[in-house]
PDB file of C-alpha atoms in Angstrom:
ATOM      1  CA  UNK A   1     -10.756 -71.299 -57.069  1.00 69.00           C
ATOM      2  CA  UNK A   2     -10.753 -68.085 -55.044  1.00 68.00           C
ATOM      3  CA  UNK A   3     -10.810 -65.949 -58.193  1.00 78.00           C
ATOM      4  CA  UNK A   4     -13.659 -68.067 -59.575  1.00 84.00           C
ATOM      5  CA  UNK A   5     -15.581 -67.708 -56.312  1.00 79.00           C
ATOM      6  CA  UNK A   6     -15.209 -63.911 -56.448  1.00 79.00           C
ATOM      7  CA  UNK A   7     -16.353 -63.859 -60.087  1.00 86.00           C
ATOM      8  CA  UNK A   8     -19.409 -66.030 -59.387  1.00 87.00           C
ATOM      9  CA  UNK A   9     -20.334 -63.897 -56.366  1.00 84.00           C
ATOM     10  CA  UNK A  10     -19.995 -60.735 -58.450  1.00 86.00           C
ATOM     11  CA  UNK A  11     -22.301 -62.139 -61.152  1.00 91.00           C
ATOM     12  CA  UNK A  12     -24.721 -63.155 -58.396  1.00 88.00           C
ATOM     13  CA  UNK A  13     -24.696 -59.571 -57.130  1.00 89.00           C
ATOM     14  CA  UNK A  14     -25.553 -58.345 -60.603  1.00 91.00           C
ATOM     15  CA  UNK A  15     -28.565 -60.689 -60.802  1.00 93.00           C
ATOM     16  CA  UNK A  16     -29.686 -59.633 -57.323  1.00 90.00           C
ATOM     17  CA  UNK A  17     -29.381 -55.945 -58.227  1.00 90.00           C
ATOM     18  CA  UNK A  18     -31.280 -56.424 -61.493  1.00 93.00           C
ATOM     19  CA  UNK A  19     -34.076 -58.275 -59.735  1.00 93.00           C
ATOM     20  CA  UNK A  20     -34.424 -55.651 -57.020  1.00 92.00           C
ATOM     21  CA  UNK A  21     -34.498 -52.830 -59.584  1.00 91.00           C
ATOM     22  CA  UNK A  22     -37.152 -54.587 -61.673  1.00 92.00           C
ATOM     23  CA  UNK A  23     -39.355 -55.223 -58.655  1.00 92.00           C
ATOM     24  CA  UNK A  24     -39.041 -51.628 -57.466  1.00 90.00           C
ATOM     25  CA  UNK A  25     -39.903 -50.329 -60.936  1.00 90.00           C
ATOM     26  CA  UNK A  26     -43.110 -52.350 -60.967  1.00 89.00           C
ATOM     27  CA  UNK A  27     -43.985 -51.581 -57.343  1.00 88.00           C
ATOM     28  CA  UNK A  28     -43.588 -47.841 -57.933  1.00 85.00           C
ATOM     29  CA  UNK A  29     -45.427 -47.904 -61.267  1.00 81.00           C
ATOM     30  CA  UNK A  30     -48.868 -48.686 -59.938  1.00 66.00           C
ATOM     31  CA  UNK A  31     -50.488 -46.220 -57.378  1.00 57.00           C
ATOM     32  CA  UNK A  32     -51.750 -48.259 -54.459  1.00 58.00           C
ATOM     33  CA  UNK A  33     -49.595 -51.092 -53.239  1.00 67.00           C
ATOM     34  CA  UNK A  34     -51.010 -54.568 -53.814  1.00 77.00           C
ATOM     35  CA  UNK A  35     -48.929 -57.725 -53.670  1.00 78.00           C
ATOM     36  CA  UNK A  36     -51.724 -59.536 -55.508  1.00 82.00           C
ATOM     37  CA  UNK A  37     -51.368 -57.131 -58.428  1.00 85.00           C
ATOM     38  CA  UNK A  38     -47.571 -57.418 -58.437  1.00 87.00           C
ATOM     39  CA  UNK A  39     -47.783 -61.203 -58.596  1.00 85.00           C
ATOM     40  CA  UNK A  40     -49.594 -60.845 -61.929  1.00 87.00           C
ATOM     41  CA  UNK A  41     -46.906 -58.639 -63.487  1.00 90.00           C
ATOM     42  CA  UNK A  42     -44.337 -60.556 -65.576  1.00 92.00           C
ATOM     43  CA  UNK A  43     -41.561 -58.027 -64.987  1.00 92.00           C
ATOM     44  CA  UNK A  44     -42.000 -58.204 -61.212  1.00 93.00           C
ATOM     45  CA  UNK A  45     -41.921 -62.001 -61.374  1.00 94.00           C
ATOM     46  CA  UNK A  46     -38.826 -61.796 -63.579  1.00 95.00           C
ATOM     47  CA  UNK A  47     -37.247 -59.680 -60.868  1.00 93.00           C
ATOM     48  CA  UNK A  48     -38.028 -62.368 -58.313  1.00 93.00           C
ATOM     49  CA  UNK A  49     -36.478 -65.013 -60.561  1.00 95.00           C
ATOM     50  CA  UNK A  50     -33.376 -62.856 -60.986  1.00 95.00           C
ATOM     51  CA  UNK A  51     -33.048 -62.457 -57.208  1.00 92.00           C
ATOM     52  CA  UNK A  52     -33.345 -66.231 -56.824  1.00 92.00           C
ATOM     53  CA  UNK A  53     -30.582 -66.792 -59.373  1.00 94.00           C
ATOM     54  CA  UNK A  54     -28.429 -64.286 -57.508  1.00 89.00           C
ATOM     55  CA  UNK A  55     -28.967 -66.154 -54.248  1.00 86.00           C
ATOM     56  CA  UNK A  56     -28.118 -69.510 -55.811  1.00 88.00           C
ATOM     57  CA  UNK A  57     -24.930 -68.086 -57.331  1.00 88.00           C
ATOM     58  CA  UNK A  58     -23.948 -66.615 -53.969  1.00 82.00           C
ATOM     59  CA  UNK A  59     -24.361 -70.004 -52.269  1.00 80.00           C
ATOM     60  CA  UNK A  60     -22.377 -71.644 -55.075  1.00 85.00           C
ATOM     61  CA  UNK A  61     -19.634 -69.048 -54.641  1.00 83.00           C
ATOM     62  CA  UNK A  62     -19.421 -69.893 -50.947  1.00 71.00           C
ATOM     63  CA  UNK A  63     -18.736 -73.507 -51.916  1.00 74.00           C
ATOM     64  CA  UNK A  64     -15.834 -72.373 -54.101  1.00 79.00           C
ATOM     65  CA  UNK A  65     -14.074 -69.819 -51.939  1.00 69.00           C
ATOM     66  CA  UNK A  66     -13.768 -68.302 -48.459  1.00 65.00           C
ATOM     67  CA  UNK A  67     -16.441 -66.127 -46.869  1.00 59.00           C
ATOM     68  CA  UNK A  68     -14.010 -63.198 -46.673  1.00 62.00           C
ATOM     69  CA  UNK A  69     -13.860 -63.117 -50.478  1.00 66.00           C
ATOM     70  CA  UNK A  70     -17.485 -63.924 -51.325  1.00 70.00           C
ATOM     71  CA  UNK A  71     -19.285 -61.628 -48.872  1.00 68.00           C
ATOM     72  CA  UNK A  72     -17.676 -58.371 -50.045  1.00 70.00           C
ATOM     73  CA  UNK A  73     -18.644 -59.250 -53.615  1.00 73.00           C
ATOM     74  CA  UNK A  74     -22.242 -59.593 -52.458  1.00 73.00           C
ATOM     75  CA  UNK A  75     -22.200 -56.057 -51.099  1.00 75.00           C
ATOM     76  CA  UNK A  76     -21.450 -54.802 -54.629  1.00 76.00           C
ATOM     77  CA  UNK A  77     -25.110 -55.310 -55.532  1.00 84.00           C
ATOM     78  CA  UNK A  78     -25.886 -51.750 -54.389  1.00 84.00           C
ATOM     79  CA  UNK A  79     -23.356 -50.326 -56.856  1.00 84.00           C
ATOM     80  CA  UNK A  80     -24.982 -52.385 -59.626  1.00 87.00           C
ATOM     81  CA  UNK A  81     -28.557 -51.650 -58.560  1.00 87.00           C
ATOM     82  CA  UNK A  82     -28.243 -47.871 -58.504  1.00 85.00           C
ATOM     83  CA  UNK A  83     -27.470 -47.339 -62.227  1.00 88.00           C
ATOM     84  CA  UNK A  84     -29.854 -50.142 -63.279  1.00 89.00           C
ATOM     85  CA  UNK A  85     -32.744 -48.560 -61.384  1.00 87.00           C
ATOM     86  CA  UNK A  86     -31.877 -45.099 -62.671  1.00 85.00           C
ATOM     87  CA  UNK A  87     -31.836 -46.409 -66.262  1.00 88.00           C
ATOM     88  CA  UNK A  88     -35.250 -48.035 -65.819  1.00 86.00           C
ATOM     89  CA  UNK A  89     -36.617 -44.666 -64.730  1.00 81.00           C
ATOM     90  CA  UNK A  90     -34.955 -42.873 -67.644  1.00 83.00           C
ATOM     91  CA  UNK A  91     -32.191 -40.981 -65.859  1.00 83.00           C
ATOM     92  CA  UNK A  92     -28.555 -41.206 -64.815  1.00 85.00           C
ATOM     93  CA  UNK A  93     -27.450 -41.555 -61.177  1.00 84.00           C
ATOM     94  CA  UNK A  94     -25.954 -38.348 -59.819  1.00 83.00           C
ATOM     95  CA  UNK A  95     -22.442 -38.032 -58.457  1.00 85.00           C
ATOM     96  CA  UNK A  96     -23.792 -37.581 -54.927  1.00 87.00           C
ATOM     97  CA  UNK A  97     -25.777 -40.813 -55.192  1.00 86.00           C
ATOM     98  CA  UNK A  98     -22.721 -42.767 -56.344  1.00 86.00           C
ATOM     99  CA  UNK A  99     -20.532 -41.348 -53.564  1.00 89.00           C
ATOM    100  CA  UNK A 100     -23.182 -42.212 -50.974  1.00 88.00           C
ATOM    101  CA  UNK A 101     -23.569 -45.724 -52.421  1.00 87.00           C
ATOM    102  CA  UNK A 102     -19.791 -46.211 -52.205  1.00 89.00           C
ATOM    103  CA  UNK A 103     -19.905 -45.151 -48.538  1.00 89.00           C
ATOM    104  CA  UNK A 104     -22.618 -47.716 -47.828  1.00 88.00           C
ATOM    105  CA  UNK A 105     -20.678 -50.434 -49.652  1.00 87.00           C
ATOM    106  CA  UNK A 106     -17.368 -49.650 -47.938  1.00 89.00           C
ATOM    107  CA  UNK A 107     -19.046 -49.656 -44.541  1.00 87.00           C
ATOM    108  CA  UNK A 108     -20.783 -52.964 -45.219  1.00 84.00           C
ATOM    109  CA  UNK A 109     -17.635 -54.597 -46.583  1.00 84.00           C
ATOM    110  CA  UNK A 110     -15.734 -53.548 -43.486  1.00 84.00           C
ATOM    111  CA  UNK A 111     -18.504 -54.866 -41.274  1.00 80.00           C
ATOM    112  CA  UNK A 112     -18.846 -58.277 -42.927  1.00 78.00           C
ATOM    113  CA  UNK A 113     -15.084 -58.769 -42.904  1.00 80.00           C
ATOM    114  CA  UNK A 114     -14.922 -58.107 -39.153  1.00 81.00           C
ATOM    115  CA  UNK A 115     -17.679 -60.553 -38.162  1.00 76.00           C
ATOM    116  CA  UNK A 116     -15.932 -63.782 -37.088  1.00 77.00           C
ATOM    117  CA  UNK A 117     -17.250 -67.076 -38.385  1.00 72.00           C
ATOM    118  CA  UNK A 118     -18.610 -69.412 -35.718  1.00 67.00           C
ATOM    119  CA  UNK A 119     -17.027 -72.858 -35.569  1.00 70.00           C
ATOM    120  CA  UNK A 120     -19.951 -74.504 -33.753  1.00 73.00           C
ATOM    121  CA  UNK A 121     -23.178 -75.689 -35.458  1.00 75.00           C
ATOM    122  CA  UNK A 122     -25.950 -73.184 -34.672  1.00 76.00           C
ATOM    123  CA  UNK A 123     -28.735 -74.359 -32.377  1.00 80.00           C
ATOM    124  CA  UNK A 124     -32.028 -72.579 -31.689  1.00 81.00           C
ATOM    125  CA  UNK A 125     -34.666 -73.846 -29.296  1.00 79.00           C
ATOM    126  CA  UNK A 126     -38.350 -73.414 -30.001  1.00 79.00           C
ATOM    127  CA  UNK A 127     -38.699 -70.930 -27.137  1.00 84.00           C
ATOM    128  CA  UNK A 128     -35.767 -68.856 -28.386  1.00 84.00           C
ATOM    129  CA  UNK A 129     -37.149 -68.987 -31.922  1.00 85.00           C
ATOM    130  CA  UNK A 130     -40.533 -67.652 -30.780  1.00 89.00           C
ATOM    131  CA  UNK A 131     -38.789 -64.900 -28.816  1.00 90.00           C
ATOM    132  CA  UNK A 132     -36.732 -63.956 -31.866  1.00 91.00           C
ATOM    133  CA  UNK A 133     -39.753 -63.791 -34.161  1.00 93.00           C
ATOM    134  CA  UNK A 134     -41.716 -61.790 -31.587  1.00 94.00           C
ATOM    135  CA  UNK A 135     -38.850 -59.336 -31.144  1.00 94.00           C
ATOM    136  CA  UNK A 136     -38.392 -58.942 -34.895  1.00 95.00           C
ATOM    137  CA  UNK A 137     -42.130 -58.446 -35.400  1.00 96.00           C
ATOM    138  CA  UNK A 138     -42.251 -55.828 -32.627  1.00 97.00           C
ATOM    139  CA  UNK A 139     -39.331 -53.914 -34.158  1.00 96.00           C
ATOM    140  CA  UNK A 140     -40.919 -54.086 -37.614  1.00 96.00           C
ATOM    141  CA  UNK A 141     -44.280 -52.879 -36.283  1.00 96.00           C
ATOM    142  CA  UNK A 142     -42.601 -49.970 -34.534  1.00 97.00           C
ATOM    143  CA  UNK A 143     -40.847 -48.958 -37.764  1.00 96.00           C
ATOM    144  CA  UNK A 144     -44.099 -49.287 -39.681  1.00 95.00           C
ATOM    145  CA  UNK A 145     -46.000 -47.166 -37.135  1.00 95.00           C
ATOM    146  CA  UNK A 146     -43.423 -44.369 -37.293  1.00 96.00           C
ATOM    147  CA  UNK A 147     -43.286 -44.642 -41.091  1.00 95.00           C
ATOM    148  CA  UNK A 148     -46.985 -43.819 -41.432  1.00 92.00           C
ATOM    149  CA  UNK A 149     -46.237 -40.321 -40.090  1.00 92.00           C
ATOM    150  CA  UNK A 150     -42.969 -39.708 -41.933  1.00 91.00           C
ATOM    151  CA  UNK A 151     -42.083 -37.989 -45.197  1.00 90.00           C
ATOM    152  CA  UNK A 152     -41.460 -40.154 -48.304  1.00 89.00           C
ATOM    153  CA  UNK A 153     -37.672 -40.701 -47.955  1.00 88.00           C
ATOM    154  CA  UNK A 154     -37.708 -41.483 -44.208  1.00 91.00           C
ATOM    155  CA  UNK A 155     -40.842 -43.601 -44.703  1.00 93.00           C
ATOM    156  CA  UNK A 156     -39.029 -45.600 -47.375  1.00 93.00           C
ATOM    157  CA  UNK A 157     -36.045 -46.142 -45.082  1.00 93.00           C
ATOM    158  CA  UNK A 158     -38.196 -47.173 -42.109  1.00 95.00           C
ATOM    159  CA  UNK A 159     -40.195 -49.702 -44.129  1.00 96.00           C
ATOM    160  CA  UNK A 160     -36.978 -51.121 -45.609  1.00 95.00           C
ATOM    161  CA  UNK A 161     -35.456 -51.334 -42.129  1.00 96.00           C
ATOM    162  CA  UNK A 162     -38.543 -53.248 -40.984  1.00 97.00           C
ATOM    163  CA  UNK A 163     -38.111 -55.578 -43.967  1.00 96.00           C
ATOM    164  CA  UNK A 164     -34.411 -55.972 -43.155  1.00 93.00           C
ATOM    165  CA  UNK A 165     -35.201 -57.004 -39.599  1.00 95.00           C
ATOM    166  CA  UNK A 166     -37.623 -59.656 -40.814  1.00 95.00           C
ATOM    167  CA  UNK A 167     -35.174 -60.869 -43.474  1.00 91.00           C
ATOM    168  CA  UNK A 168     -32.494 -61.054 -40.775  1.00 89.00           C
ATOM    169  CA  UNK A 169     -34.783 -63.276 -38.704  1.00 91.00           C
ATOM    170  CA  UNK A 170     -35.466 -65.390 -41.796  1.00 90.00           C
ATOM    171  CA  UNK A 171     -31.742 -65.759 -42.490  1.00 84.00           C
ATOM    172  CA  UNK A 172     -31.153 -66.867 -38.900  1.00 86.00           C
ATOM    173  CA  UNK A 173     -33.831 -69.567 -39.137  1.00 86.00           C
ATOM    174  CA  UNK A 174     -32.497 -70.775 -42.499  1.00 81.00           C
ATOM    175  CA  UNK A 175     -28.949 -70.928 -41.185  1.00 78.00           C
ATOM    176  CA  UNK A 176     -29.995 -73.001 -38.172  1.00 81.00           C
ATOM    177  CA  UNK A 177     -31.996 -75.316 -40.443  1.00 79.00           C
ATOM    178  CA  UNK A 178     -29.142 -75.784 -42.941  1.00 73.00           C
ATOM    179  CA  UNK A 179     -26.102 -75.796 -40.653  1.00 73.00           C
ATOM    180  CA  UNK A 180     -27.599 -77.071 -37.393  1.00 68.00           C
ATOM    181  CA  UNK A 181     -27.567 -80.668 -36.235  1.00 61.00           C
ATOM    182  CA  UNK A 182     -30.747 -81.096 -34.211  1.00 57.00           C
ATOM    183  CA  UNK A 183     -33.161 -81.395 -37.166  1.00 59.00           C
ATOM    184  CA  UNK A 184     -35.921 -79.215 -35.689  1.00 67.00           C
ATOM    185  CA  UNK A 185     -38.516 -79.324 -38.429  1.00 72.00           C
ATOM    186  CA  UNK A 186     -40.572 -76.571 -36.800  1.00 75.00           C
ATOM    187  CA  UNK A 187     -38.112 -74.250 -38.510  1.00 74.00           C
ATOM    188  CA  UNK A 188     -39.535 -75.226 -41.906  1.00 76.00           C
ATOM    189  CA  UNK A 189     -42.978 -74.033 -40.837  1.00 80.00           C
ATOM    190  CA  UNK A 190     -41.640 -70.876 -39.186  1.00 84.00           C
ATOM    191  CA  UNK A 191     -39.473 -69.572 -42.054  1.00 86.00           C
ATOM    192  CA  UNK A 192     -42.332 -68.394 -44.355  1.00 90.00           C
ATOM    193  CA  UNK A 193     -43.762 -66.107 -41.638  1.00 91.00           C
ATOM    194  CA  UNK A 194     -40.947 -63.512 -41.453  1.00 93.00           C
ATOM    195  CA  UNK A 195     -40.064 -64.038 -45.123  1.00 91.00           C
ATOM    196  CA  UNK A 196     -43.561 -63.075 -46.314  1.00 92.00           C
ATOM    197  CA  UNK A 197     -43.730 -60.122 -43.921  1.00 94.00           C
ATOM    198  CA  UNK A 198     -40.352 -58.915 -45.173  1.00 94.00           C
ATOM    199  CA  UNK A 199     -41.442 -59.215 -48.808  1.00 92.00           C
ATOM    200  CA  UNK A 200     -44.588 -57.151 -48.233  1.00 92.00           C
ATOM    201  CA  UNK A 201     -42.752 -54.466 -46.248  1.00 94.00           C
ATOM    202  CA  UNK A 202     -40.018 -54.181 -48.852  1.00 93.00           C
ATOM    203  CA  UNK A 203     -42.487 -53.843 -51.739  1.00 92.00           C
ATOM    204  CA  UNK A 204     -44.276 -51.097 -49.806  1.00 92.00           C
ATOM    205  CA  UNK A 205     -40.940 -49.345 -49.439  1.00 93.00           C
ATOM    206  CA  UNK A 206     -40.234 -49.777 -53.145  1.00 92.00           C
ATOM    207  CA  UNK A 207     -43.674 -48.405 -54.069  1.00 89.00           C
ATOM    208  CA  UNK A 208     -42.840 -45.018 -52.534  1.00 90.00           C
ATOM    209  CA  UNK A 209     -40.145 -44.480 -55.134  1.00 81.00           C
ATOM    210  CA  UNK A 210     -36.816 -43.970 -53.337  1.00 84.00           C
ATOM    211  CA  UNK A 211     -35.176 -47.169 -54.566  1.00 88.00           C
ATOM    212  CA  UNK A 212     -31.596 -46.403 -53.487  1.00 87.00           C
ATOM    213  CA  UNK A 213     -32.754 -45.546 -49.971  1.00 89.00           C
ATOM    214  CA  UNK A 214     -34.811 -48.734 -49.663  1.00 91.00           C
ATOM    215  CA  UNK A 215     -32.104 -50.992 -51.065  1.00 90.00           C
ATOM    216  CA  UNK A 216     -29.320 -49.464 -48.960  1.00 88.00           C
ATOM    217  CA  UNK A 217     -31.393 -49.558 -45.756  1.00 91.00           C
ATOM    218  CA  UNK A 218     -32.221 -53.200 -46.432  1.00 91.00           C
ATOM    219  CA  UNK A 219     -28.585 -54.112 -47.054  1.00 87.00           C
ATOM    220  CA  UNK A 220     -27.484 -52.443 -43.821  1.00 87.00           C
ATOM    221  CA  UNK A 221     -30.270 -53.781 -41.590  1.00 91.00           C
ATOM    222  CA  UNK A 222     -30.351 -57.395 -42.773  1.00 87.00           C
ATOM    223  CA  UNK A 223     -26.752 -58.361 -41.789  1.00 83.00           C
ATOM    224  CA  UNK A 224     -26.835 -56.282 -38.602  1.00 85.00           C
ATOM    225  CA  UNK A 225     -29.992 -58.095 -37.521  1.00 89.00           C
ATOM    226  CA  UNK A 226     -28.524 -61.497 -38.348  1.00 85.00           C
ATOM    227  CA  UNK A 227     -25.322 -60.702 -36.425  1.00 82.00           C
ATOM    228  CA  UNK A 228     -27.348 -59.491 -33.439  1.00 87.00           C
ATOM    229  CA  UNK A 229     -29.556 -62.591 -33.354  1.00 88.00           C
ATOM    230  CA  UNK A 230     -26.487 -64.778 -33.823  1.00 83.00           C
ATOM    231  CA  UNK A 231     -24.779 -63.208 -30.818  1.00 83.00           C
ATOM    232  CA  UNK A 232     -27.858 -63.119 -28.559  1.00 85.00           C
ATOM    233  CA  UNK A 233     -29.449 -66.470 -29.392  1.00 84.00           C
ATOM    234  CA  UNK A 234     -26.828 -68.656 -31.057  1.00 81.00           C
ATOM    235  CA  UNK A 235     -23.838 -67.726 -28.915  1.00 80.00           C
ATOM    236  CA  UNK A 236     -21.824 -66.535 -31.915  1.00 77.00           C
ATOM    237  CA  UNK A 237     -18.895 -64.156 -31.427  1.00 79.00           C
ATOM    238  CA  UNK A 238     -19.088 -60.444 -32.130  1.00 77.00           C
ATOM    239  CA  UNK A 239     -16.296 -58.560 -33.949  1.00 79.00           C
ATOM    240  CA  UNK A 240     -13.174 -58.374 -31.795  1.00 77.00           C
ATOM    241  CA  UNK A 241     -12.705 -54.681 -32.577  1.00 81.00           C
ATOM    242  CA  UNK A 242     -16.028 -53.230 -31.522  1.00 78.00           C
ATOM    243  CA  UNK A 243     -14.964 -49.644 -32.227  1.00 87.00           C
ATOM    244  CA  UNK A 244     -13.999 -50.419 -35.839  1.00 87.00           C
ATOM    245  CA  UNK A 245     -17.200 -52.409 -36.388  1.00 85.00           C
ATOM    246  CA  UNK A 246     -19.277 -49.524 -35.019  1.00 87.00           C
ATOM    247  CA  UNK A 247     -17.454 -47.089 -37.298  1.00 90.00           C
ATOM    248  CA  UNK A 248     -18.143 -49.305 -40.324  1.00 87.00           C
ATOM    249  CA  UNK A 249     -21.828 -49.564 -39.423  1.00 85.00           C
ATOM    250  CA  UNK A 250     -22.062 -45.784 -38.925  1.00 88.00           C
ATOM    251  CA  UNK A 251     -20.415 -45.189 -42.309  1.00 89.00           C
ATOM    252  CA  UNK A 252     -22.990 -47.444 -43.977  1.00 87.00           C
ATOM    253  CA  UNK A 253     -25.813 -45.687 -42.117  1.00 86.00           C
ATOM    254  CA  UNK A 254     -24.456 -42.251 -43.051  1.00 89.00           C
ATOM    255  CA  UNK A 255     -24.309 -43.314 -46.688  1.00 86.00           C
ATOM    256  CA  UNK A 256     -27.960 -44.377 -46.494  1.00 86.00           C
ATOM    257  CA  UNK A 257     -28.937 -40.985 -45.056  1.00 84.00           C
ATOM    258  CA  UNK A 258     -26.984 -39.279 -47.833  1.00 85.00           C
ATOM    259  CA  UNK A 259     -28.857 -41.353 -50.411  1.00 82.00           C
ATOM    260  CA  UNK A 260     -32.135 -40.153 -48.908  1.00 76.00           C
ATOM    261  CA  UNK A 261     -31.005 -36.579 -49.491  1.00 77.00           C
ATOM    262  CA  UNK A 262     -29.578 -37.004 -53.001  1.00 76.00           C
ATOM    263  CA  UNK A 263     -31.775 -39.603 -54.715  1.00 73.00           C
ATOM    264  CA  UNK A 264     -34.844 -38.178 -56.477  1.00 70.00           C
ATOM    265  CA  UNK A 265     -38.270 -39.738 -56.186  1.00 66.00           C
ATOM    266  CA  UNK A 266     -38.730 -42.268 -59.018  1.00 64.00           C
ATOM    267  CA  UNK A 267     -42.230 -43.358 -59.924  1.00 59.00           C
TER     268      UNK A 267
END
């Protein structure tokens, strides 16, 4: 079953990568960003459907095999997304891009393997949930404010980081709702708020044109945010080897910076 779980997770990563590449292609194709316009584009909607399929396959893979096998397969989506996005824009990914993407993937794999799994059901009070959403929103606003004065590649990264923070908050709420025991239904009403904000921020990042930078920054920020919220609010353990975890995170961040320097603008 472990081999099957890895295979399903890998296919899920391919669907996720395809969906992200399709959405970026559409977001970058039209001048001004408008989510209303994107929602009327079949290829963008197809990308959303592909991402949904990828998420479902990832959850199914988790039911078949251990987290330590499934999570690294999920990180492979960056290695799939880079050539797919390049092909959509009529080019081939450069060697520097692929090396940088491998650095991001290796760093993320190391990081997800070092995060211990909590054995207690997650619990989040309403007050803590409000504090988490406020903190995530403040961080996202700060990134957005700095992004308005930055060059295209850094602006892409900052907007994707803001989206990653909001997606990390969304993932935390979903995890408490699914795995928790208290049945706090306020979570159902709260989840769309950061999810919608994350979607809009990510599409703005995609519209600039540096897909690899946006996708890598998102993949790095999302799990780091979820781990941070888990440790601060849910009492979950941090990696036992803090130095190794920091090194893995820095490798992923360095790979993202390298992507910003090597990936051409694609519009």
